[in-house]
N, CA, C and O atoms as a DFTB+ gen file, in Angstrom:
652 C
 N C O
     1  1      11.350     -12.797     -23.100
     2  2      12.789     -13.480     -22.808
     3  2      12.281     -13.933     -21.418
     4  3      11.707     -13.347     -20.499
     5  1      12.842     -15.587     -21.675
     6  2      12.230     -16.159     -19.770
     7  2      13.392     -16.381     -19.363
     8  3      14.123     -17.182     -19.945
     9  1      13.889     -15.486     -17.934
    10  2      14.918     -15.810     -17.346
    11  2      14.855     -17.217     -16.085
    12  3      15.434     -18.300     -15.998
    13  1      13.692     -16.391     -15.136
    14  2      13.563     -17.698     -14.561
    15  2      12.396     -18.785     -14.518
    16  3      11.231     -18.617     -14.156
    17  1      12.825     -19.588     -14.842
    18  2      11.365     -20.985     -14.416
    19  2      10.731     -20.707     -13.773
    20  3      11.285     -20.132     -12.835
    21  1       9.705     -20.774     -13.683
    22  2       8.269     -20.444     -12.821
    23  2       8.442     -21.497     -12.586
    24  3       8.715     -22.483     -13.272
    25  1       8.217     -21.255     -11.126
    26  2       7.519     -22.874     -10.584
    27  2       6.207     -23.189     -11.072
    28  3       5.908     -24.368     -11.261
    29  1       5.190     -22.034     -11.350
    30  2       3.915     -22.208     -11.530
    31  2       3.731     -23.059     -12.729
    32  3       4.694     -23.387     -13.421
    33  1       2.525     -23.420     -12.987
    34  2       2.019     -23.480     -14.012
    35  2       1.416     -22.461     -14.911
    36  3       1.028     -21.528     -14.207
    37  1       1.063     -22.147     -16.745
    38  2       1.238     -20.615     -16.967
    39  2       0.022     -19.884     -16.581
    40  3      -0.052     -18.655     -16.611
    41  1      -0.979     -20.710     -16.199
    42  2      -1.882     -20.367     -16.240
    43  2      -2.217     -18.919     -14.947
    44  3      -2.623     -17.758     -14.884
    45  1      -1.490     -20.491     -13.775
    46  2      -1.325     -19.892     -12.032
    47  2      -0.646     -18.596     -12.101
    48  3      -0.959     -17.620     -11.419
    49  1       0.420     -18.644     -13.071
    50  2       1.629     -17.866     -13.600
    51  2       1.391     -16.297     -14.141
    52  3       1.871     -15.197     -13.864
    53  1       0.326     -16.842     -15.119
    54  2      -0.036     -15.338     -15.381
    55  2      -0.910     -14.062     -14.210
    56  3      -0.791     -12.874     -13.911
    57  1      -1.742     -15.177     -13.882
    58  2      -3.285     -14.338     -12.163
    59  2      -1.463     -13.833     -11.228
    60  3      -1.092     -12.742     -10.793
    61  1      -1.011     -14.707     -11.242
    62  2      -0.282     -14.479     -10.076
    63  2       0.848     -12.723     -10.548
    64  3       0.908     -11.605     -10.035
    65  1       1.312     -13.173     -11.358
    66  2       2.135     -12.051     -12.179
    67  2       1.617     -11.085     -11.889
    68  3       2.282     -10.281     -11.235
    69  1      -0.175     -10.653     -12.344
    70  2      -1.051      -9.549     -12.741
    71  2      -1.014      -9.207     -11.026
    72  3      -0.411      -8.230     -10.581
    73  1      -1.473      -9.807     -10.500
    74  2      -1.980      -9.759      -8.791
    75  2      -0.415      -8.946      -8.505
    76  3      -0.263      -7.724      -8.519
    77  1       0.498      -9.815      -8.288
    78  2       2.336      -9.116      -7.810
    79  2       2.384      -7.454      -8.503
    80  3       2.653      -6.448      -7.847
    81  1       1.995      -7.490     -10.230
    82  2       2.285      -6.131     -10.780
    83  2       1.196      -5.076     -10.317
    84  3       1.522      -3.904     -10.123
    85  1      -0.092      -5.515     -10.145
    86  2      -1.001      -4.762      -9.456
    87  2      -0.636      -4.141      -8.073
    88  3      -0.684      -2.963      -7.717
    89  1      -0.199      -5.439      -7.281
    90  2       0.164      -4.887      -5.837
    91  2       1.460      -3.847      -5.481
    92  3       1.432      -2.962      -4.626
    93  1       2.603      -4.190      -6.363
    94  2       3.556      -3.276      -6.927
    95  2       3.254      -1.127      -7.258
    96  3       3.770      -0.067      -6.902
    97  1       2.584      -1.409      -7.768
    98  2       2.043      -0.195      -7.851
    99  2       1.133       0.376      -7.092
   100  3       1.036       1.603      -7.113
   101  1       0.202      -0.489      -6.190
   102  2      -0.403       0.276      -5.574
   103  2       0.770       0.783      -4.263
   104  3       0.751       1.798      -3.567
   105  1       1.510      -0.097      -4.277
   106  2       2.843      -0.143      -2.927
   107  2       3.750       0.784      -3.356
   108  3       4.565       0.834      -2.434
   109  1       4.153       1.675      -4.349
   110  2       4.572       2.626      -4.656
   111  2       4.492       4.038      -4.961
   112  3       5.268       4.986      -4.835
   113  1       3.352       3.891      -5.387
   114  2       2.137       5.427      -5.023
   115  2       1.816       5.206      -3.471
   116  3       1.912       6.253      -2.830
   117  1       1.554       4.383      -2.923
   118  2       0.936       4.910      -2.061
   119  2       2.412       5.440      -0.887
   120  3       2.642       6.334      -0.074
   121  1       2.924       4.550      -1.313
   122  2       4.661       5.710      -0.777
   123  2       5.075       7.296      -1.107
   124  3       5.531       8.119      -0.313
   125  1       4.802       7.453      -2.401
   126  2       4.714       8.655      -2.995
   127  2       3.951       9.310      -2.418
   128  3       4.374      10.465      -2.391
   129  1       2.521       9.159      -1.652
   130  2       1.138       9.560      -1.591
   131  2       1.244       9.505      -0.050
   132  3       0.259      10.145       0.316
   133  1       1.770       9.174       0.822
   134  2       2.189       9.306       2.340
   135  2       3.641      10.443       2.094
   136  3       4.218      10.842       3.105
   137  1       3.916      10.693       1.318
   138  2       5.349      11.249       1.535
   139  2       4.739      12.445       1.275
   140  3       4.635      12.944       2.395
   141  1       4.252      13.244       0.452
   142  2       3.769      13.739      -0.467
   143  2       2.648      14.755       0.691
   144  3       2.620      15.986       0.716
   145  1       1.781      13.783       1.593
   146  2       1.071      13.949       2.731
   147  2       2.400      14.460       4.133
   148  3       2.285      15.476       4.819
   149  1       3.201      13.759       4.210
   150  2       4.430      14.121       4.965
   151  2       4.861      14.661       4.547
   152  3       5.067      13.817       3.675
   153  1       5.874      16.346       3.814
   154  2       6.238      16.575       3.654
   155  2       5.438      17.977       3.369
   156  3       5.996      19.065       3.232
   157  1       4.064      17.753       3.305
   158  2       2.782      18.799       3.659
   159  2       2.454      19.620       4.446
   160  3       2.155      20.813       4.509
   161  1       2.613      18.359       5.325
   162  2       1.205      18.598       6.499
   163  2       1.573      19.824       7.798
   164  3       2.736      19.890       8.196
   165  1       1.127      20.212       8.047
   166  2       0.641      21.559       8.918
   167  2      -0.551      21.019       9.919
   168  3      -1.317      20.074       9.733
   169  1      -0.474      21.808      10.902
   170  2      -0.953      21.340      12.249
   171  2      -0.911      21.031      13.821
   172  3       0.171      20.892      14.390
   173  1      -1.977      20.943      14.413
   174  2      -1.308      20.954      16.106
   175  2      -0.849      19.193      16.503
   176  3      -0.335      18.724      17.518
   177  1      -1.206      18.669      15.473
   178  2      -0.512      17.122      15.460
   179  2       0.042      16.428      14.335
   180  3       0.036      15.332      13.775
   181  1       0.697      17.998      14.245
   182  2       1.792      18.051      13.596
   183  2       2.910      16.681      12.820
   184  3       3.345      16.220      11.764
   185  1       2.898      16.515      14.753
   186  2       4.805      15.565      15.218
   187  2       3.874      13.926      14.536
   188  3       4.058      13.423      13.428
   189  1       2.931      13.437      15.608
   190  2       2.580      11.997      15.099
   191  2       1.952      11.385      13.920
   192  3       1.813      10.281      13.394
   193  1       1.610      12.733      13.738
   194  2       0.996      11.850      11.733
   195  2       2.363      12.025      11.022
   196  3       2.549      11.200      10.127
   197  1       3.273      12.844      11.210
   198  2       4.533      13.066      10.490
   199  2       5.133      11.686      10.090
   200  3       5.416      11.051       9.074
   201  1       5.197      11.498      12.251
   202  2       5.658       9.916      12.530
   203  2       5.317       9.038      11.921
   204  3       6.195       8.335      11.422
   205  1       3.992       8.719      11.712
   206  2       3.425       7.667      11.262
   207  2       3.149       7.120      10.117
   208  3       3.226       5.936       9.788
   209  1       2.643       8.539       9.196
   210  2       3.439       8.587       7.203
   211  2       4.978       7.670       7.341
   212  3       5.281       6.713       6.628
   213  1       5.453       8.004       7.971
   214  2       7.181       7.678       7.950
   215  2       6.846       6.254       8.280
   216  3       7.030       5.772       7.162
   217  1       6.620       5.623       8.750
   218  2       5.920       3.560       9.591
   219  2       5.159       3.642       8.477
   220  3       5.082       2.466       8.121
   221  1       4.553       4.290       7.711
   222  2       3.985       3.732       6.720
   223  2       4.720       3.777       4.938
   224  3       4.284       3.088       4.015
   225  1       5.790       4.676       4.839
   226  2       7.104       4.332       3.927
   227  2       7.617       3.757       3.953
   228  3       8.017       3.168       2.950
   229  1       7.929       3.546       4.971
   230  2       8.829       2.090       5.766
   231  2       8.324       0.482       5.325
   232  3       9.045      -0.426       4.912
   233  1       7.320       0.471       5.484
   234  2       6.290      -0.568       5.713
   235  2       5.868      -1.037       3.842
   236  3       5.691      -2.176       3.411
   237  1       5.799       0.487       2.935
   238  2       5.280       0.094       1.842
   239  2       6.178      -0.302       0.930
   240  3       5.956      -1.135       0.051
   241  1       7.794       0.612       1.219
   242  2       8.931       0.020       0.627
   243  2       9.473      -1.532       0.877
   244  3       9.890      -2.227      -0.049
   245  1       9.428      -1.854       1.873
   246  2       9.898      -2.839       2.286
   247  2       8.535      -3.802       1.204
   248  3       8.788      -4.377       0.145
   249  1       7.545      -3.745       1.683
   250  2       6.634      -4.874       0.910
   251  2       7.121      -4.432      -0.390
   252  3       7.279      -5.469      -1.034
   253  1       7.504      -3.239      -1.249
   254  2       7.339      -2.946      -2.830
   255  2       8.522      -3.978      -3.275
   256  3       8.472      -4.619      -4.325
   257  1       9.709      -4.062      -2.231
   258  2      10.301      -5.223      -2.146
   259  2      10.024      -6.729      -2.413
   260  3      10.545      -7.376      -3.322
   261  1       9.477      -7.019      -1.851
   262  2       9.245      -8.297      -1.308
   263  2       8.083      -8.631      -2.556
   264  3       8.377      -9.761      -2.946
   265  1       7.596      -8.427      -2.879
   266  2       6.527      -8.008      -3.931
   267  2       7.537      -7.691      -4.901
   268  3       8.625      -8.176      -4.589
   269  1       7.541      -7.193      -5.719
   270  2       8.690      -7.762      -6.945
   271  2       9.669      -8.730      -6.330
   272  3       9.071      -8.662      -5.256
   273  1      10.142      -9.136      -6.202
   274  2      11.022     -10.340      -5.808
   275  2      10.409     -11.373      -5.770
   276  3      10.968     -12.378      -6.210
   277  1       9.139     -11.463      -5.266
   278  2       8.140     -12.519      -5.540
   279  2       7.855     -12.474      -7.094
   280  3       8.454     -13.373      -7.684
   281  1       7.240     -11.814      -7.750
   282  2       7.439     -11.923      -9.279
   283  2       8.696     -11.951     -10.082
   284  3       8.415     -12.213     -11.252
   285  1      10.144     -11.758      -9.875
   286  2      11.146     -12.141      -9.695
   287  2      11.315     -13.821      -9.678
   288  3      11.895     -14.481     -10.540
   289  1      10.831     -14.195      -8.795
   290  2      11.003     -15.818      -8.362
   291  2      10.383     -16.328      -9.057
   292  3      11.015     -17.078      -9.801
   293  1       8.864     -16.285      -9.278
   294  2       8.387     -17.059     -10.315
   295  2       8.417     -16.903     -11.909
   296  3       8.101     -17.772     -12.721
   297  1       8.975     -15.294     -12.244
   298  2       9.634     -15.513     -13.624
   299  2       9.256     -14.923     -14.209
   300  3       9.248     -15.093     -15.429
   301  1       8.520     -13.464     -13.323
   302  2       7.807     -11.959     -14.095
   303  2       8.693     -11.060     -13.825
   304  3       9.201     -11.006     -12.705
   305  1       9.035     -10.170     -14.858
   306  2       9.669      -9.100     -14.495
   307  2       8.839      -7.690     -14.230
   308  3       8.193      -7.003     -15.022
   309  1       9.103      -7.520     -12.810
   310  2       8.377      -6.004     -12.035
   311  2       8.537      -5.606     -12.613
   312  3       9.183      -6.109     -13.532
   313  1       8.117      -4.325     -12.655
   314  2       7.954      -3.075     -13.425
   315  2       7.528      -1.542     -12.653
   316  3       6.429      -1.069     -12.945
   317  1       8.423      -0.792     -11.669
   318  2       8.439       0.226     -11.282
   319  2       8.646       1.003     -11.361
   320  3       8.831       1.784     -10.428
   321  1       8.753       1.285     -12.742
   322  2       9.027       2.877     -12.972
   323  2       7.859       3.726     -13.679
   324  3       6.859       3.413     -14.325
   325  1       8.473       5.023     -13.237
   326  2       7.633       6.150     -12.519
   327  2       5.976       6.469     -13.870
   328  3       4.822       6.879     -13.744
   329  1       6.809       5.994     -14.969
   330  2       5.327       5.692     -16.204
   331  2       4.766       4.864     -16.091
   332  3       3.662       5.032     -16.610
   333  1       4.914       3.676     -15.542
   334  2       4.234       2.671     -14.907
   335  2       2.638       3.030     -13.908
   336  3       1.447       3.048     -14.216
   337  1       3.358       3.262     -12.699
   338  2       2.409       3.349     -11.623
   339  2       1.592       4.932     -12.300
   340  3       0.385       5.137     -12.178
   341  1       2.547       5.889     -12.986
   342  2       1.036       7.050     -13.352
   343  2       0.545       6.499     -14.013
   344  3      -0.613       6.484     -13.597
   345  1       0.605       5.904     -14.950
   346  2      -0.485       4.570     -16.071
   347  2      -1.609       3.958     -15.334
   348  3      -2.793       4.291     -15.285
   349  1      -0.680       2.542     -14.513
   350  2      -1.995       2.169     -13.698
   351  2      -1.971       1.659     -12.504
   352  3      -2.078       0.542     -11.999
   353  1      -1.701       3.391     -11.961
   354  2      -2.016       2.867     -10.146
   355  2      -3.803       3.873     -10.169
   356  3      -4.301       4.849     -10.729
   357  1      -4.125       2.955      -9.298
   358  2      -5.460       3.344      -8.575
   359  2      -5.894       4.105      -7.196
   360  3      -7.020       4.336      -6.754
   361  1      -4.867       4.351      -6.781
   362  2      -4.994       5.004      -5.297
   363  2      -5.473       6.244      -5.594
   364  3      -5.174       6.952      -6.556
   365  1      -6.041       6.405      -4.935
   366  2      -6.470       7.967      -4.418
   367  2      -5.481       8.792      -4.486
   368  3      -4.370       8.770      -3.957
   369  1      -6.259       9.925      -5.566
   370  2      -5.489      11.367      -5.236
   371  2      -4.266      11.797      -4.102
   372  3      -3.995      10.630      -3.820
   373  1      -3.642      12.325      -3.531
   374  2      -3.720      13.037      -2.930
   375  2      -3.213      14.823      -3.563
   376  3      -2.571      15.122      -4.570
   377  1      -3.976      15.941      -2.215
   378  2      -4.055      17.119      -3.688
   379  2      -2.700      17.539      -3.457
   380  3      -2.097      16.999      -2.530
   381  1      -2.207      18.288      -4.049
   382  2      -0.575      19.196      -3.332
   383  2      -0.923      20.207      -2.046
   384  3      -1.551      19.945      -1.020
   385  1      -0.313      21.409      -2.452
   386  2      -0.221      22.505      -1.196
   387  2      -0.314      21.758       0.329
   388  3      -0.374      20.591       0.718
   389  1      -0.295      22.835       0.842
   390  2      -0.497      22.521       2.307
   391  2      -1.521      21.699       2.484
   392  3      -2.290      21.592       1.528
   393  1      -1.726      21.134       3.374
   394  2      -2.437      19.552       3.888
   395  2      -2.976      19.618       5.603
   396  3      -2.906      18.607       6.302
   397  1      -3.374      20.608       6.007
   398  2      -4.117      20.059       7.621
   399  2      -4.044      18.690       8.050
   400  3      -4.277      17.715       7.335
   401  1      -3.718      18.674       9.212
   402  2      -3.371      17.251       9.978
   403  2      -4.636      16.647      10.355
   404  3      -4.469      15.466      10.661
   405  1      -5.596      16.955      10.424
   406  2      -7.356      16.076      10.694
   407  2      -7.572      16.012       8.298
   408  3      -8.366      15.207       7.812
   409  1      -6.813      16.871       7.461
   410  2      -7.402      16.142       6.892
   411  2      -6.081      15.262       6.114
   412  3      -6.506      14.878       5.025
   413  1      -4.659      14.830       6.317
   414  2      -4.243      14.157       6.477
   415  2      -5.082      12.875       6.640
   416  3      -5.587      12.020       5.912
   417  1      -5.016      13.068       7.524
   418  2      -4.938      11.508       8.508
   419  2      -6.566      10.965       7.725
   420  3      -7.012       9.837       7.514
   421  1      -6.979      11.978       7.523
   422  2      -8.822      11.185       5.958
   423  2      -8.210      10.886       5.038
   424  3      -8.463       9.721       4.731
   425  1      -7.447      11.379       4.351
   426  2      -6.903      11.154       3.116
   427  2      -6.189       9.474       3.080
   428  3      -6.345       8.550       2.282
   429  1      -5.368       9.606       4.327
   430  2      -4.534       8.554       4.291
   431  2      -5.444       7.510       4.968
   432  3      -5.206       6.394       4.504
   433  1      -6.715       7.497       6.213
   434  2      -7.294       6.755       6.019
   435  2      -8.224       5.938       4.752
   436  3      -8.218       4.737       4.483
   437  1      -8.854       6.836       4.230
   438  2      -9.438       6.629       2.063
   439  2      -8.917       5.886       1.441
   440  3      -9.433       4.994       0.767
   441  1      -6.781       6.367       1.683
   442  2      -6.061       5.614       0.507
   443  2      -5.913       4.366       1.120
   444  3      -6.267       3.414       0.424
   445  1      -5.342       4.034       2.611
   446  2      -5.295       3.006       2.750
   447  2      -6.009       2.050       2.820
   448  3      -5.609       0.885       2.817
   449  1      -7.382       2.478       2.906
   450  2      -8.650       1.241       3.006
   451  2      -8.626       0.984       1.668
   452  3      -8.627      -0.247       1.658
   453  1      -8.597       1.495       0.051
   454  2      -8.605       1.643      -1.015
   455  2      -7.617       0.339      -1.281
   456  3      -7.708      -0.684      -1.960
   457  1      -6.830       0.792      -0.576
   458  2      -5.400       0.240      -1.001
   459  2      -5.648      -1.525      -0.332
   460  3      -5.209      -2.457      -1.005
   461  1      -6.508      -1.857       1.261
   462  2      -6.692      -3.196       1.221
   463  2      -7.359      -3.813       0.526
   464  3      -6.951      -4.808      -0.072
   465  1      -8.569      -3.345       0.448
   466  2      -9.710      -3.331      -0.343
   467  2      -9.031      -4.863      -1.784
   468  3      -9.117      -6.090      -1.838
   469  1      -8.342      -3.620      -2.781
   470  2      -7.748      -4.404      -3.806
   471  2      -6.613      -5.058      -3.279
   472  3      -6.073      -5.862      -4.039
   473  1      -5.979      -4.854      -1.823
   474  2      -5.128      -6.393      -1.395
   475  2      -6.236      -7.615      -1.618
   476  3      -6.266      -8.317      -2.629
   477  1      -7.142      -7.738      -0.485
   478  2      -8.112      -8.728      -0.534
   479  2      -8.429      -9.330      -1.230
   480  3      -8.619     -10.547      -1.222
   481  1      -8.573      -8.458      -2.111
   482  2      -9.421      -9.004      -3.752
   483  2      -8.109     -10.097      -4.240
   484  3      -8.338     -11.197      -4.743
   485  1      -6.647      -9.534      -3.969
   486  2      -6.184     -10.663      -4.831
   487  2      -5.423     -11.554      -3.433
   488  3      -4.308     -12.073      -3.499
   489  1      -6.158     -11.569      -2.432
   490  2      -5.794     -12.672      -1.845
   491  2      -6.622     -13.666      -1.878
   492  3      -6.534     -14.833      -1.495
   493  1      -7.491     -13.025      -2.414
   494  2      -8.948     -13.851      -3.055
   495  2      -8.599     -14.816      -4.825
   496  3      -9.122     -15.839      -5.264
   497  1      -7.477     -13.873      -5.448
   498  2      -7.297     -14.610      -6.641
   499  2      -6.134     -15.178      -6.109
   500  3      -5.947     -16.365      -6.378
   501  1      -5.159     -14.493      -5.285
   502  2      -4.372     -15.919      -5.803
   503  2      -4.292     -17.299      -4.571
   504  3      -3.281     -17.873      -4.164
   505  1      -5.455     -17.494      -4.271
   506  2      -5.824     -18.917      -3.276
   507  2      -5.331     -19.794      -4.048
   508  3      -4.125     -20.025      -3.966
   509  1      -6.080     -20.441      -4.914
   510  2      -5.255     -21.640      -5.577
   511  2      -4.292     -21.366      -6.954
   512  3      -3.780     -22.358      -7.473
   513  1      -4.103     -20.339      -7.409
   514  2      -3.147     -19.850      -8.022
   515  2      -1.239     -20.224      -7.675
   516  3      -0.405     -20.769      -8.400
   517  1      -1.111     -19.608      -6.176
   518  2       0.155     -19.332      -5.761
   519  2       0.058     -18.895      -3.655
   520  3       0.713     -18.041      -3.057
   521  1      -0.619     -19.523      -3.282
   522  2      -0.704     -19.752      -1.531
   523  2       0.777     -19.305      -1.147
   524  3       0.758     -19.247       0.083
   525  1       1.703     -19.054      -1.470
   526  2       2.726     -18.795      -1.202
   527  2       3.114     -16.817      -1.688
   528  3       3.972     -16.153      -1.105
   529  1       2.455     -16.420      -2.542
   530  2       2.121     -14.783      -3.196
   531  2       0.853     -14.442      -1.870
   532  3       0.892     -13.645      -0.932
   533  1      -0.507     -15.701      -2.420
   534  2      -1.133     -15.159      -1.839
   535  2      -0.640     -15.236      -0.315
   536  3      -0.947     -14.116       0.093
   537  1       0.090     -16.080       1.021
   538  2       0.888     -15.418       2.142
   539  2       1.932     -13.812       2.641
   540  3       2.536     -13.309       3.588
   541  1       1.447     -13.519       0.807
   542  2       2.500     -12.092       1.232
   543  2       0.882     -11.442       1.262
   544  3       0.378     -11.570       2.377
   545  1       0.178     -10.917       0.464
   546  2      -0.476     -10.332       0.692
   547  2      -1.610     -10.479       1.217
   548  3      -2.643     -10.015       0.733
   549  1      -1.517     -11.412       2.696
   550  2      -2.355     -11.304       3.500
   551  2      -1.257     -10.882       5.017
   552  3      -1.639     -10.803       6.185
   553  1      -0.143     -10.714       4.589
   554  2       0.735      -9.850       5.941
   555  2       0.732      -7.679       5.250
   556  3       0.777      -6.654       5.930
   557  1       0.659      -7.869       3.701
   558  2       0.381      -7.326       3.893
   559  2      -0.896      -6.180       3.902
   560  3      -0.869      -5.031       4.343
   561  1      -2.039      -6.934       3.241
   562  2      -3.191      -6.272       4.062
   563  2      -3.269      -5.726       5.929
   564  3      -3.471      -4.646       6.482
   565  1      -2.980      -7.167       6.424
   566  2      -2.630      -6.627       7.590
   567  2      -1.868      -5.831       8.826
   568  3      -2.046      -5.603      10.022
   569  1      -0.766      -5.509       7.629
   570  2      -0.220      -4.550       8.548
   571  2      -0.944      -2.478       7.611
   572  3      -0.624      -1.312       7.842
   573  1      -1.593      -2.906       6.972
   574  2      -2.607      -1.862       5.706
   575  2      -3.882      -1.361       6.642
   576  3      -4.557      -0.350       6.834
   577  1      -3.775      -2.633       7.066
   578  2      -5.218      -2.243       7.806
   579  2      -5.194      -1.765       8.988
   580  3      -6.106      -1.157       9.547
   581  1      -3.825      -2.107       9.532
   582  2      -3.288      -1.435      10.981
   583  2      -3.094       0.123      11.767
   584  3      -3.042       0.680      12.864
   585  1      -3.027       0.360      10.109
   586  2      -2.132       1.684       9.747
   587  2      -3.466       2.172       9.759
   588  3      -3.740       2.916      10.700
   589  1      -4.298       1.944       8.990
   590  2      -5.372       2.567       8.203
   591  2      -6.228       2.800       9.514
   592  3      -6.610       3.949       9.738
   593  1      -6.599       1.640      10.518
   594  2      -6.726       1.803      11.743
   595  2      -6.445       2.851      12.767
   596  3      -7.223       3.730      13.138
   597  1      -5.389       2.663      13.118
   598  2      -4.465       3.797      13.616
   599  2      -4.658       5.327      13.037
   600  3      -5.044       6.221      13.790
   601  1      -4.463       5.488      12.118
   602  2      -4.781       6.965      11.660
   603  2      -6.613       7.343      11.669
   604  3      -7.013       8.468      11.969
   605  1      -7.465       6.318      11.330
   606  2      -8.687       6.896      11.654
   607  2      -9.500       6.908      12.929
   608  3     -10.311       7.794      13.199
   609  1      -9.182       5.688      13.824
   610  2      -9.081       6.523      15.368
   611  2      -8.311       7.513      15.884
   612  3      -7.766       7.392      16.982
   613  1      -8.236       8.236      15.376
   614  2      -7.029       9.705      15.874
   615  2      -7.815      10.386      15.561
   616  3      -7.419      11.536      15.750
   617  1      -9.440      10.350      14.884
   618  2     -10.212      11.157      14.501
   619  2     -11.754      10.906      15.560
   620  3     -12.306      11.953      15.898
   621  1     -12.253       9.875      15.938
   622  2     -12.802       9.394      16.864
   623  2     -12.640       9.594      17.881
   624  3     -11.589       9.279      18.440
   625  1     -14.070      10.457      18.750
   626  2     -14.288      10.716      19.891
   627  2     -14.180       9.392      20.804
   628  3     -14.501       8.239      20.515
   629  1     -13.642       9.898      21.967
   630  2     -13.537       8.713      23.022
   631  2     -15.306       8.573      23.501
   632  3     -16.171       9.417      23.731
   633  1     -15.292       7.223      23.502
   634  2     -16.842       6.872      23.996
   635  2     -16.681       7.484      25.523
   636  3     -15.699       7.339      26.250
   637  1     -18.087       8.318      25.872
   638  2     -18.319       9.306      26.488
   639  2     -18.195      10.391      26.777
   640  3     -18.482      11.027      27.791
   641  1     -17.524      10.756      25.393
   642  2     -17.220      12.052      25.181
   643  2     -18.115      12.617      24.899
   644  3     -18.773      12.379      23.886
   645  1     -18.470      13.886      26.076
   646  2     -19.848      14.791      25.589
   647  2     -20.593      14.435      26.663
   648  3     -21.357      15.297      27.097
   649  1     -20.557      13.239      27.272
   650  2     -21.772      12.938      27.985
   651  2     -21.449      13.658      29.763
   652  3     -22.313      13.562      30.634
């Protein structure tokens, strides 16, 4: 059943719809993973990392809605059900139990870099199929890259340290 007439030709809608669905799954799972780290974080950097994780969750949730609504706008029914996310996600797993702050930072950096890599692939895939959707993926990638950088630098020693 098609409820919304797509502004895209069928082949472009297929490519774009698959990219949007996969991005939706990544963003929902990113939200869940960031909350898992958030709830289980321990260590001397708890507060700053805890607050940064909230930023990631809010950003991912906002983009989840944008991505799902874009799918609907082009005539593709978005599927964000828990079973779909569990079955289709490629987001790196977050282990259960307490997570030391530095381990949480490493995990989030790895997770964010993986999601960014797939977003960049989607940017390429939608370049011709749908530049409007491509623009959304560019925004998502930009903001996720910023968060990955902000996590990663927390584990880096300042230049000249130890010299």
